Short mmCIF file of C-alpha atoms and ligand atoms in Angstrom, two decimals:
data_model
loop_
_atom_site.label_atom_id
_atom_site.label_comp_id
_atom_site.label_asym_id
_atom_site.label_seq_id
_atom_site.Cartn_x
_atom_site.Cartn_y
_atom_site.Cartn_z
CA MET A 255 121.42 77.86 101.23
CA LYS A 256 120.03 74.83 102.99
CA ASP A 257 116.84 76.29 104.39
CA CYS A 258 115.98 78.80 101.66
CA ILE A 259 112.62 77.93 100.11
CA PHE A 260 113.64 79.13 96.64
CA CYS A 261 116.94 77.21 96.79
CA LYS A 262 114.81 74.15 97.56
CA ILE A 263 112.72 74.91 94.47
CA VAL A 264 115.94 75.23 92.42
CA ARG A 265 117.01 71.79 93.70
CA ASN A 266 113.50 70.39 93.00
CA GLU A 267 113.15 69.48 96.67
CA ILE A 268 109.91 71.48 96.63
CA PRO A 269 107.70 71.09 93.55
CA SER A 270 107.02 74.07 91.38
CA TYR A 271 105.21 74.87 88.16
CA THR A 272 108.37 75.68 86.24
CA VAL A 273 107.91 77.52 82.96
CA TYR A 274 111.59 78.01 82.06
CA GLU A 275 115.00 77.11 83.41
CA ASP A 276 118.58 77.06 82.32
CA ASP A 277 121.92 77.16 84.08
CA ILE A 278 121.35 80.72 85.38
CA VAL A 279 117.65 81.19 86.19
CA LYS A 280 114.51 79.33 87.06
CA ALA A 281 111.04 80.77 86.34
CA PHE A 282 107.98 79.28 87.99
CA LEU A 283 104.44 80.20 88.93
CA ASP A 284 104.10 82.24 92.10
CA ILE A 285 101.94 80.23 94.48
CA SER A 286 99.80 83.32 95.17
CA GLN A 287 98.83 83.89 91.49
CA GLY A 288 98.15 87.58 92.19
CA THR A 289 96.79 87.57 88.67
CA PRO A 290 96.67 84.42 86.50
CA GLY A 291 100.11 83.66 85.14
CA HIS A 292 101.97 85.49 87.96
CA THR A 293 105.51 84.15 87.53
CA LEU A 294 108.73 84.50 89.52
CA VAL A 295 112.14 84.65 87.89
CA ILE A 296 115.01 83.82 90.24
CA PRO A 297 118.74 83.39 89.85
CA LYS A 298 119.71 79.80 90.67
CA LYS A 299 122.57 81.18 92.74
CA HIS A 300 121.33 82.28 96.15
CA ILE A 301 121.59 85.99 96.63
CA ALA A 302 119.34 87.91 98.98
CA ASN A 303 118.38 90.96 97.00
CA ILE A 304 119.25 93.51 94.31
CA PHE A 305 122.03 95.00 96.42
CA ASP A 306 124.04 91.79 96.16
CA TYR A 307 124.20 91.38 92.37
CA ASP A 308 127.48 91.85 90.56
CA GLU A 309 127.31 93.10 86.97
CA GLU A 310 127.82 89.66 85.46
CA LEU A 311 124.96 87.98 87.31
CA ALA A 312 122.71 91.00 86.79
CA SER A 313 123.40 90.89 83.06
CA GLU A 314 122.68 87.19 82.89
CA VAL A 315 119.45 87.38 84.89
CA PHE A 316 118.04 90.56 83.35
CA ALA A 317 118.86 89.32 79.85
CA ARG A 318 116.47 86.43 80.35
CA ILE A 319 113.50 88.39 81.69
CA PRO A 320 112.10 89.77 78.40
CA LYS A 321 111.79 86.36 76.74
CA ILE A 322 110.07 84.91 79.81
CA ALA A 323 107.79 87.98 79.97
CA ARG A 324 106.92 87.55 76.29
CA ALA A 325 106.06 83.88 76.85
CA VAL A 326 103.81 84.71 79.80
CA LYS A 327 102.07 87.41 77.75
CA ALA A 328 101.65 85.06 74.78
CA SER A 329 100.09 82.41 77.02
CA ASN A 330 96.78 84.22 77.26
CA PRO A 331 95.25 86.67 74.78
CA ASP A 332 93.55 88.50 77.66
CA ILE A 333 96.91 89.66 79.02
CA LYS A 334 97.23 93.31 77.96
CA GLY A 335 100.30 94.34 79.94
CA MET A 336 102.61 93.34 82.76
CA ASN A 337 104.09 94.78 85.94
CA ILE A 338 107.59 93.57 86.75
CA LEU A 339 108.29 93.99 90.41
CA ASN A 340 111.29 93.34 92.62
CA ASN A 341 110.99 93.78 96.37
CA ASN A 342 114.17 94.35 98.36
CA GLY A 343 114.10 94.24 102.12
CA GLN A 344 111.25 93.60 104.51
CA VAL A 345 110.29 97.27 104.46
CA ALA A 346 109.79 96.92 100.69
CA TYR A 347 107.51 93.87 101.14
CA GLN A 348 110.19 91.26 100.50
CA SER A 349 109.14 88.07 102.26
CA VAL A 350 111.44 85.49 100.63
CA PHE A 351 115.07 86.52 100.94
CA HIS A 352 116.29 84.90 97.75
CA SER A 353 116.19 87.54 95.03
CA HIS A 354 113.26 87.26 92.64
CA PHE A 355 111.40 89.24 90.02
CA HIS A 356 107.62 89.13 89.88
CA LEU A 357 106.09 89.05 86.41
CA ILE A 358 102.48 90.05 87.00
CA PRO A 359 100.24 89.89 83.95
CA ARG A 360 97.65 92.65 83.74
CA TYR A 361 94.23 92.05 82.32
CA THR A 362 92.32 95.24 83.15
CA ASN A 363 92.89 98.38 85.21
CA ASN A 364 90.65 96.76 87.76
CA ASP A 365 92.20 93.30 88.13
CA ASP A 366 93.73 92.03 91.37
CA PHE A 367 97.01 93.96 91.22
CA LYS A 368 97.38 97.48 92.62
CA MET A 369 100.42 99.71 92.94
CA ILE A 370 100.25 103.02 94.74
CA PHE A 371 102.85 105.70 95.19
CA LYS A 372 102.08 109.30 95.95
CA ASP A 373 102.98 112.22 93.74
CA ASN A 374 105.10 114.32 96.13
CA SER A 375 106.61 116.46 93.40
CA LYS A 376 105.24 119.70 94.86
CA LYS A 377 107.05 119.09 98.15
CA TYR A 378 110.55 119.36 96.63
CA SER A 379 112.46 122.45 95.60
CA PRO A 380 115.11 122.26 92.87
CA ASN A 381 117.77 122.61 95.59
CA GLN A 382 116.39 119.65 97.50
CA LEU A 383 116.29 117.53 94.36
CA LYS A 384 119.85 118.58 93.55
CA ALA A 385 121.02 117.53 97.02
CA ILE A 386 119.34 114.14 96.66
CA GLN A 387 120.80 113.68 93.20
CA GLU A 388 124.32 114.47 94.44
CA SER A 389 124.08 112.18 97.45
CA ILE A 390 123.12 109.27 95.22
CA GLU A 391 125.54 110.12 92.44
CA LYS A 392 128.59 110.11 94.70
CA HIS A 393 127.93 106.46 95.66
CA ILE A 394 127.69 105.09 92.13
CA GLY A 395 130.40 102.48 91.82
CA ASP A 396 130.76 101.88 95.57
P1 LIG B 572 108.08 88.77 97.98
O1 LIG B 572 106.97 89.14 98.93
O2 LIG B 572 109.31 88.32 98.73
O3 LIG B 572 108.38 89.83 96.95
O4 LIG B 572 107.52 87.56 97.13
C1 LIG B 572 107.63 86.24 97.55
C2 LIG B 572 106.65 85.47 96.73
O5 LIG B 572 106.96 84.09 96.85
C3 LIG B 572 105.18 85.63 97.17
O6 LIG B 572 104.44 86.24 96.12
C4 LIG B 572 104.73 84.21 97.47
O7 LIG B 572 103.43 83.95 97.00
C5 LIG B 572 105.76 83.36 96.76
N1 LIG B 572 106.02 82.09 97.39
C6 LIG B 572 106.30 81.87 98.70
N2 LIG B 572 106.51 80.55 98.92
C7 LIG B 572 106.36 79.94 97.71
C8 LIG B 572 106.47 78.57 97.30
O8 LIG B 572 106.73 77.65 98.07
N3 LIG B 572 106.26 78.31 95.99
C9 LIG B 572 105.96 79.30 95.09
N4 LIG B 572 105.76 78.95 93.83
N5 LIG B 572 105.86 80.59 95.45
C10 LIG B 572 106.05 80.91 96.75
ZN1 LIG B 573 118.05 80.71 98.17
#
């Protein structure tokens, strides 16, 4: 993709602080550094989001994430944990439409990363949950 910013990073047309690359993925520091060490893992092949992966590419990309995550964690003894985040679609805060996984090191409960989702469990009856389950289940393998 000619104008995709992450494809340009893959082609080294835009500089990046690359921490790992091979024939399948490139991992580089996110410019925003939400917390120190914030790293993006991207497939070198341009695909927009999670909905576009086939099983082969998913296997290849996901297989590489733990070793990159371990390296990020090992880079700083103050890193106590990590959030791995993947935004899909503008509504889900995706801003670069070349699929990527955020590795966000966590230092304390009070560092610069926050994630909020409500507990709506009391709003759902078993029947409602069953209906949701069935509507998802019937599309597996589409
Ligand atoms: P999204 O919001 O799509 O999940 O994440 C896109 C991420 O890409 C953002 O965290 C943003 O900081 C990062 N980003 C955008 N442009 C560049 C760039 O040119 N270089 C690097 N290293 N990161 C970028
Ligand atoms: Zn791209």
